[in-house]
Tab-separated table of C-alpha atoms and ligand atoms in Angstrom:
chain	number	residue	atom	x	y	z
A	1	UNK	CA	87.708	115.889	112.997
A	2	UNK	CA	91.302	116.680	112.687
A	3	UNK	CA	90.701	117.913	116.344
A	4	UNK	CA	90.405	113.942	117.171
A	5	UNK	CA	92.684	112.653	115.325
A	6	UNK	CA	95.513	115.023	116.269
A	7	UNK	CA	96.799	113.647	119.651
A	8	UNK	CA	100.347	114.967	121.879
A	9	UNK	CA	101.333	111.268	121.769
A	10	UNK	CA	101.199	111.044	118.188
A	11	UNK	CA	103.524	114.320	117.249
A	12	UNK	CA	107.463	113.641	116.911
A	13	UNK	CA	109.070	117.314	116.975
A	14	UNK	CA	112.607	115.583	116.525
A	15	UNK	CA	112.764	113.021	114.338
A	16	UNK	CA	115.864	110.901	114.569
A	17	UNK	CA	115.599	109.377	111.068
A	18	UNK	CA	117.618	110.265	107.677
A	19	UNK	CA	115.877	107.779	105.037
A	20	UNK	CA	112.975	107.160	103.756
A	21	UNK	CA	112.254	103.845	105.199
A	22	UNK	CA	113.163	104.650	108.789
A	23	UNK	CA	111.482	107.765	108.982
A	24	UNK	CA	108.140	105.688	107.788
A	25	UNK	CA	108.762	103.127	110.812
A	26	UNK	CA	109.949	106.066	113.204
A	27	UNK	CA	106.276	107.592	112.198
A	28	UNK	CA	104.538	104.344	112.967
A	29	UNK	CA	106.003	104.067	116.356
A	30	UNK	CA	103.363	106.089	118.536
A	31	UNK	CA	100.700	104.089	117.391
A	32	UNK	CA	102.185	101.266	119.507
A	33	UNK	CA	101.262	98.648	117.053
A	34	UNK	CA	102.401	94.874	117.558
A	35	UNK	CA	105.396	93.730	115.390
A	36	UNK	CA	103.412	92.009	113.100
A	37	UNK	CA	100.685	94.386	112.405
A	38	UNK	CA	103.538	97.248	112.300
A	39	UNK	CA	105.633	95.348	109.532
A	40	UNK	CA	102.723	94.731	107.279
A	41	UNK	CA	101.659	98.558	107.763
A	42	UNK	CA	105.496	100.153	106.962
A	43	UNK	CA	105.190	97.435	103.514
A	44	UNK	CA	101.449	98.886	102.355
A	45	UNK	CA	103.040	102.841	102.938
A	46	UNK	CA	106.525	101.407	101.011
A	47	UNK	CA	104.077	100.318	98.252
A	48	UNK	CA	102.191	103.661	98.166
A	49	UNK	CA	105.444	105.261	97.959
A	50	UNK	CA	106.758	103.028	95.212
A	51	UNK	CA	104.162	104.271	92.879
A	52	UNK	CA	105.217	107.561	93.185
A	53	UNK	CA	106.293	109.499	96.441
A	54	UNK	CA	103.978	111.436	98.573
A	55	UNK	CA	106.871	114.317	99.599
A	56	UNK	CA	104.162	116.881	97.649
A	57	UNK	CA	107.543	119.303	97.754
A	58	UNK	CA	108.561	122.126	99.663
A	59	UNK	CA	109.896	120.330	102.598
A	60	UNK	CA	106.292	118.305	103.217
A	61	UNK	CA	105.399	114.467	102.592
A	62	UNK	CA	102.046	113.074	102.941
A	63	UNK	CA	102.955	108.965	103.279
A	64	UNK	CA	99.207	107.126	103.465
A	65	UNK	CA	97.969	104.106	102.693
A	66	UNK	CA	95.317	101.752	103.877
A	67	UNK	CA	95.320	98.608	105.526
A	68	UNK	CA	93.274	95.477	106.560
A	69	UNK	CA	95.688	94.934	109.582
A	70	UNK	CA	94.229	98.374	110.847
A	71	UNK	CA	91.792	99.083	113.046
A	72	UNK	CA	90.522	102.914	112.816
A	73	UNK	CA	92.030	105.986	111.297
A	74	UNK	CA	95.654	107.363	112.675
A	75	UNK	CA	97.575	110.327	111.848
A	76	UNK	CA	100.878	110.972	113.303
A	77	UNK	CA	102.657	114.154	112.838
A	78	UNK	CA	106.707	114.288	112.400
A	79	UNK	CA	109.150	116.855	111.924
A	80	UNK	CA	112.451	117.052	111.310
A	81	UNK	CA	115.226	119.809	111.647
A	82	UNK	CA	117.939	118.611	109.332
A	83	UNK	CA	115.350	116.513	106.837
A	84	UNK	CA	115.236	113.447	105.312
A	85	UNK	CA	115.656	112.418	101.797
A	86	UNK	CA	112.044	110.483	100.629
A	87	UNK	CA	112.762	111.392	96.789
A	88	UNK	CA	110.136	114.707	96.950
A	89	UNK	CA	108.687	115.575	93.730
A	90	UNK	CA	111.021	118.669	94.025
A	91	UNK	CA	114.322	116.473	95.300
A	92	UNK	CA	114.408	118.647	98.013
A	93	UNK	CA	114.505	117.629	102.162
A	94	UNK	CA	111.377	116.455	103.802
A	95	UNK	CA	111.206	118.239	107.063
A	96	UNK	CA	107.454	117.878	108.034
A	97	UNK	CA	105.504	114.828	107.662
A	98	UNK	CA	101.799	113.980	108.294
A	99	UNK	CA	101.574	110.157	108.203
A	100	UNK	CA	97.923	108.990	107.838
A	101	UNK	CA	96.369	105.607	107.726
A	102	UNK	CA	92.981	103.764	107.655
A	103	UNK	CA	91.469	100.344	107.385
A	104	UNK	CA	90.335	99.488	103.683
A	105	UNK	CA	86.638	100.879	104.357
A	106	UNK	CA	85.831	103.657	107.210
A	107	UNK	CA	82.515	104.766	107.729
A	108	UNK	CA	82.157	108.691	106.607
A	109	UNK	CA	85.454	107.837	104.388
A	110	UNK	CA	87.490	109.845	107.197
A	111	UNK	CA	90.346	109.064	105.696
A	112	UNK	CA	89.938	110.810	102.269
A	113	UNK	CA	88.488	113.580	103.993
A	114	UNK	CA	91.721	113.873	106.106
A	115	UNK	CA	93.825	113.609	103.568
A	116	UNK	CA	92.381	116.483	101.672
A	117	UNK	CA	92.270	118.603	104.818
A	118	UNK	CA	96.103	117.724	105.262
A	119	UNK	CA	97.177	119.181	101.660
A	120	UNK	CA	95.322	121.886	102.648
A	121	UNK	CA	96.946	122.647	105.733
A	122	UNK	CA	100.851	122.084	103.575
A	123	UNK	CA	99.603	124.228	101.073
A	124	UNK	CA	99.308	126.991	104.042
A	125	UNK	CA	101.903	126.022	106.174
A	126	UNK	CA	104.415	126.774	103.518
A	127	UNK	CA	104.476	130.543	103.247
A	128	UNK	CA	106.321	130.438	106.684
A	129	UNK	CA	108.890	128.718	108.803
A	130	UNK	CA	106.661	129.141	111.853
A	131	UNK	CA	106.532	125.047	112.008
A	132	UNK	CA	110.028	124.543	112.238
A	133	UNK	CA	109.970	127.003	115.361
A	134	UNK	CA	107.260	125.375	117.699
A	135	UNK	CA	109.071	124.167	120.721
A	136	UNK	CA	105.815	122.108	122.244
A	137	UNK	CA	103.545	119.542	121.003
A	138	UNK	CA	100.412	120.981	122.409
A	139	UNK	CA	101.296	124.240	120.144
A	140	UNK	CA	102.047	122.927	117.549
A	141	UNK	CA	98.426	120.835	117.446
A	142	UNK	CA	97.219	124.539	117.999
A	143	UNK	CA	98.860	125.843	114.674
A	144	UNK	CA	98.016	123.027	112.987
A	145	UNK	CA	94.023	123.933	113.826
A	146	UNK	CA	94.493	127.235	113.135
A	147	UNK	CA	96.075	126.742	109.926
A	148	UNK	CA	93.403	124.646	108.833
A	149	UNK	CA	90.863	127.364	109.357
A	150	UNK	CA	92.760	129.849	108.293
A	151	UNK	CA	91.427	131.116	105.097
B	1	UNK	CA	100.350	84.375	111.521
B	2	UNK	CA	99.372	82.247	108.770
B	3	UNK	CA	101.636	83.194	105.273
B	4	UNK	CA	98.681	82.352	103.143
B	5	UNK	CA	96.876	85.269	105.356
B	6	UNK	CA	100.040	87.440	105.014
B	7	UNK	CA	99.743	87.688	101.294
B	8	UNK	CA	95.995	88.382	101.599
B	9	UNK	CA	96.491	91.079	103.669
B	10	UNK	CA	99.130	92.662	101.273
B	11	UNK	CA	96.478	91.728	97.937
B	12	UNK	CA	93.778	93.174	100.110
B	13	UNK	CA	95.814	96.512	100.747
B	14	UNK	CA	96.950	97.200	97.307
B	15	UNK	CA	92.897	96.445	96.126
B	16	UNK	CA	92.454	99.596	98.886
B	17	UNK	CA	94.972	101.636	97.148
B	18	UNK	CA	93.196	101.050	93.464
B	19	UNK	CA	90.054	101.782	94.648
B	20	UNK	CA	90.974	104.893	96.443
B	21	UNK	CA	93.469	105.845	93.374
B	22	UNK	CA	90.232	105.524	90.998
B	23	UNK	CA	88.056	107.824	93.100
B	24	UNK	CA	87.605	110.796	91.935
B	25	UNK	CA	87.672	112.250	95.754
B	26	UNK	CA	91.640	111.284	95.976
B	27	UNK	CA	92.920	112.075	92.455
B	28	UNK	CA	91.533	115.693	93.098
B	29	UNK	CA	94.124	115.794	96.103
B	30	UNK	CA	96.768	115.678	93.678
B	31	UNK	CA	98.912	113.586	95.788
B	32	UNK	CA	100.468	111.632	93.288
B	33	UNK	CA	102.465	113.228	89.904
B	34	UNK	CA	102.548	109.975	88.579
B	35	UNK	CA	100.687	109.568	85.164
B	36	UNK	CA	99.670	106.211	85.698
B	37	UNK	CA	99.578	104.730	89.544
B	38	UNK	CA	96.692	102.404	88.856
B	39	UNK	CA	99.102	100.661	86.580
B	40	UNK	CA	101.830	100.181	88.545
B	41	UNK	CA	99.692	99.290	91.466
B	42	UNK	CA	97.703	96.520	89.093
B	43	UNK	CA	101.217	95.136	88.112
B	44	UNK	CA	102.124	94.915	91.896
B	45	UNK	CA	98.692	93.435	92.688
B	46	UNK	CA	99.590	90.979	89.962
B	47	UNK	CA	103.034	89.738	91.540
B	48	UNK	CA	101.382	89.182	94.878
B	49	UNK	CA	98.095	87.131	93.379
B	50	UNK	CA	100.407	85.037	91.654
B	51	UNK	CA	101.690	83.809	95.325
B	52	UNK	CA	98.709	82.400	96.242
B	53	UNK	CA	97.444	79.130	95.542
B	54	UNK	CA	94.610	79.238	92.751
B	55	UNK	CA	92.008	78.042	94.957
B	56	UNK	CA	92.334	80.765	97.443
B	57	UNK	CA	92.918	83.102	94.955
B	58	UNK	CA	89.791	82.530	93.094
B	59	UNK	CA	87.719	82.713	96.322
B	60	UNK	CA	89.515	86.016	97.015
B	61	UNK	CA	88.320	87.476	93.724
B	62	UNK	CA	84.750	86.218	93.533
B	63	UNK	CA	84.355	87.658	97.068
B	64	UNK	CA	85.954	90.990	95.767
B	65	UNK	CA	83.382	90.739	92.917
B	66	UNK	CA	80.537	90.399	95.416
B	67	UNK	CA	81.292	92.942	98.138
B	68	UNK	CA	84.265	94.861	96.399
B	69	UNK	CA	86.816	93.074	98.875
B	70	UNK	CA	88.028	89.671	99.369
B	71	UNK	CA	89.359	90.282	103.191
B	72	UNK	CA	88.308	92.492	106.069
B	73	UNK	CA	89.819	93.298	109.387
B	74	UNK	CA	87.460	92.162	112.654
B	75	UNK	CA	87.257	94.943	114.801
B	76	UNK	CA	86.037	94.493	118.747
B	77	UNK	CA	84.756	91.083	117.656
B	78	UNK	CA	82.583	92.905	114.714
B	79	UNK	CA	83.459	91.774	110.917
B	80	UNK	CA	83.829	95.710	108.851
B	81	UNK	CA	82.503	93.592	105.819
B	82	UNK	CA	78.623	92.746	107.066
B	83	UNK	CA	79.028	93.962	110.520
B	84	UNK	CA	77.583	91.133	112.413
B	85	UNK	CA	79.143	89.964	115.993
B	86	UNK	CA	80.993	87.210	115.464
B	87	UNK	CA	80.276	84.441	117.773
B	88	UNK	CA	82.092	84.218	120.968
B	89	UNK	CA	83.754	81.028	120.207
B	90	UNK	CA	85.543	82.699	117.832
B	91	UNK	CA	86.248	85.578	119.033
B	92	UNK	CA	88.031	84.114	122.239
B	93	UNK	CA	90.073	81.726	120.330
B	94	UNK	CA	93.694	82.391	121.097
B	95	UNK	CA	95.110	81.207	117.845
B	96	UNK	CA	93.582	84.105	115.834
B	97	UNK	CA	94.785	85.338	112.431
B	98	UNK	CA	97.301	81.581	112.926
B	99	UNK	CA	94.886	80.220	110.408
B	100	UNK	CA	92.949	81.452	107.416
B	101	UNK	CA	89.703	82.287	108.720
B	102	UNK	CA	86.411	83.181	106.973
B	103	UNK	CA	83.372	85.153	108.174
B	104	UNK	CA	80.581	82.564	109.185
B	105	UNK	CA	78.363	85.146	107.976
B	106	UNK	CA	79.401	86.578	104.632
B	107	UNK	CA	82.292	84.346	103.935
B	108	UNK	CA	85.146	86.924	103.712
B	109	UNK	CA	88.564	86.429	104.664
B	110	UNK	CA	89.197	87.941	108.228
B	111	UNK	CA	91.984	89.588	109.944
B	112	UNK	CA	91.815	89.972	113.791
B	113	UNK	CA	92.949	93.204	115.008
B	114	UNK	CA	93.428	92.371	118.608
C	201	ZN	ZN1	81.185	88.907	107.634
């Protein structure tokens, strides 16, 4: 499931944004949504953040939402070398983002299952700083998939 | 885009978030430390719903009671609430999303994703 969602064109190894709103916008870019739809997904993501940051700590954030304007489940992975102030739960800057968005209802609840997988990967990934070193998108994807399978 | 449709989309998104926040699968993930995310979402919902004309809100709530949602995306010409293929005359219209529309089969408000 994760394999189908992780695509090289949806990996950003060097995010430019420094603050919450602009990083959410930058993470939405690879989806190539028309401006009107992009704005609405951004609004939904911000609403989700407003009830509690998805910056789960240790440099990782999992912004996520559902939106009526989406036709499928999408995952974008972004890395920031300098880190982004994302009002994370531990107050630390965020270096790795997993943005997941989906339509209101998706057959097989791919959205919730994928969220679970990502949360799981995040817990394993923070044990080393390897994710900061990888320089190639394909390698990055392979690393994430390896982490997913690791016990 | 129709301005009412835009509010309905926001309301539909909030309702989907509430549904997730209430589901055990989502709670298990522990993605929010907040004690009461649902209360906050309900406040957002109230704010959003108050912007709608009463007759439209009433219809939305009725649909939500029946289907668990009041608005659904149309994907590839198919209403994702009742999974019926919408008539070609609707699918090919150039002014989609410019006025408020409902699925001719199930009556749900629709947003065209393409
Ligand atoms: Zn329908």
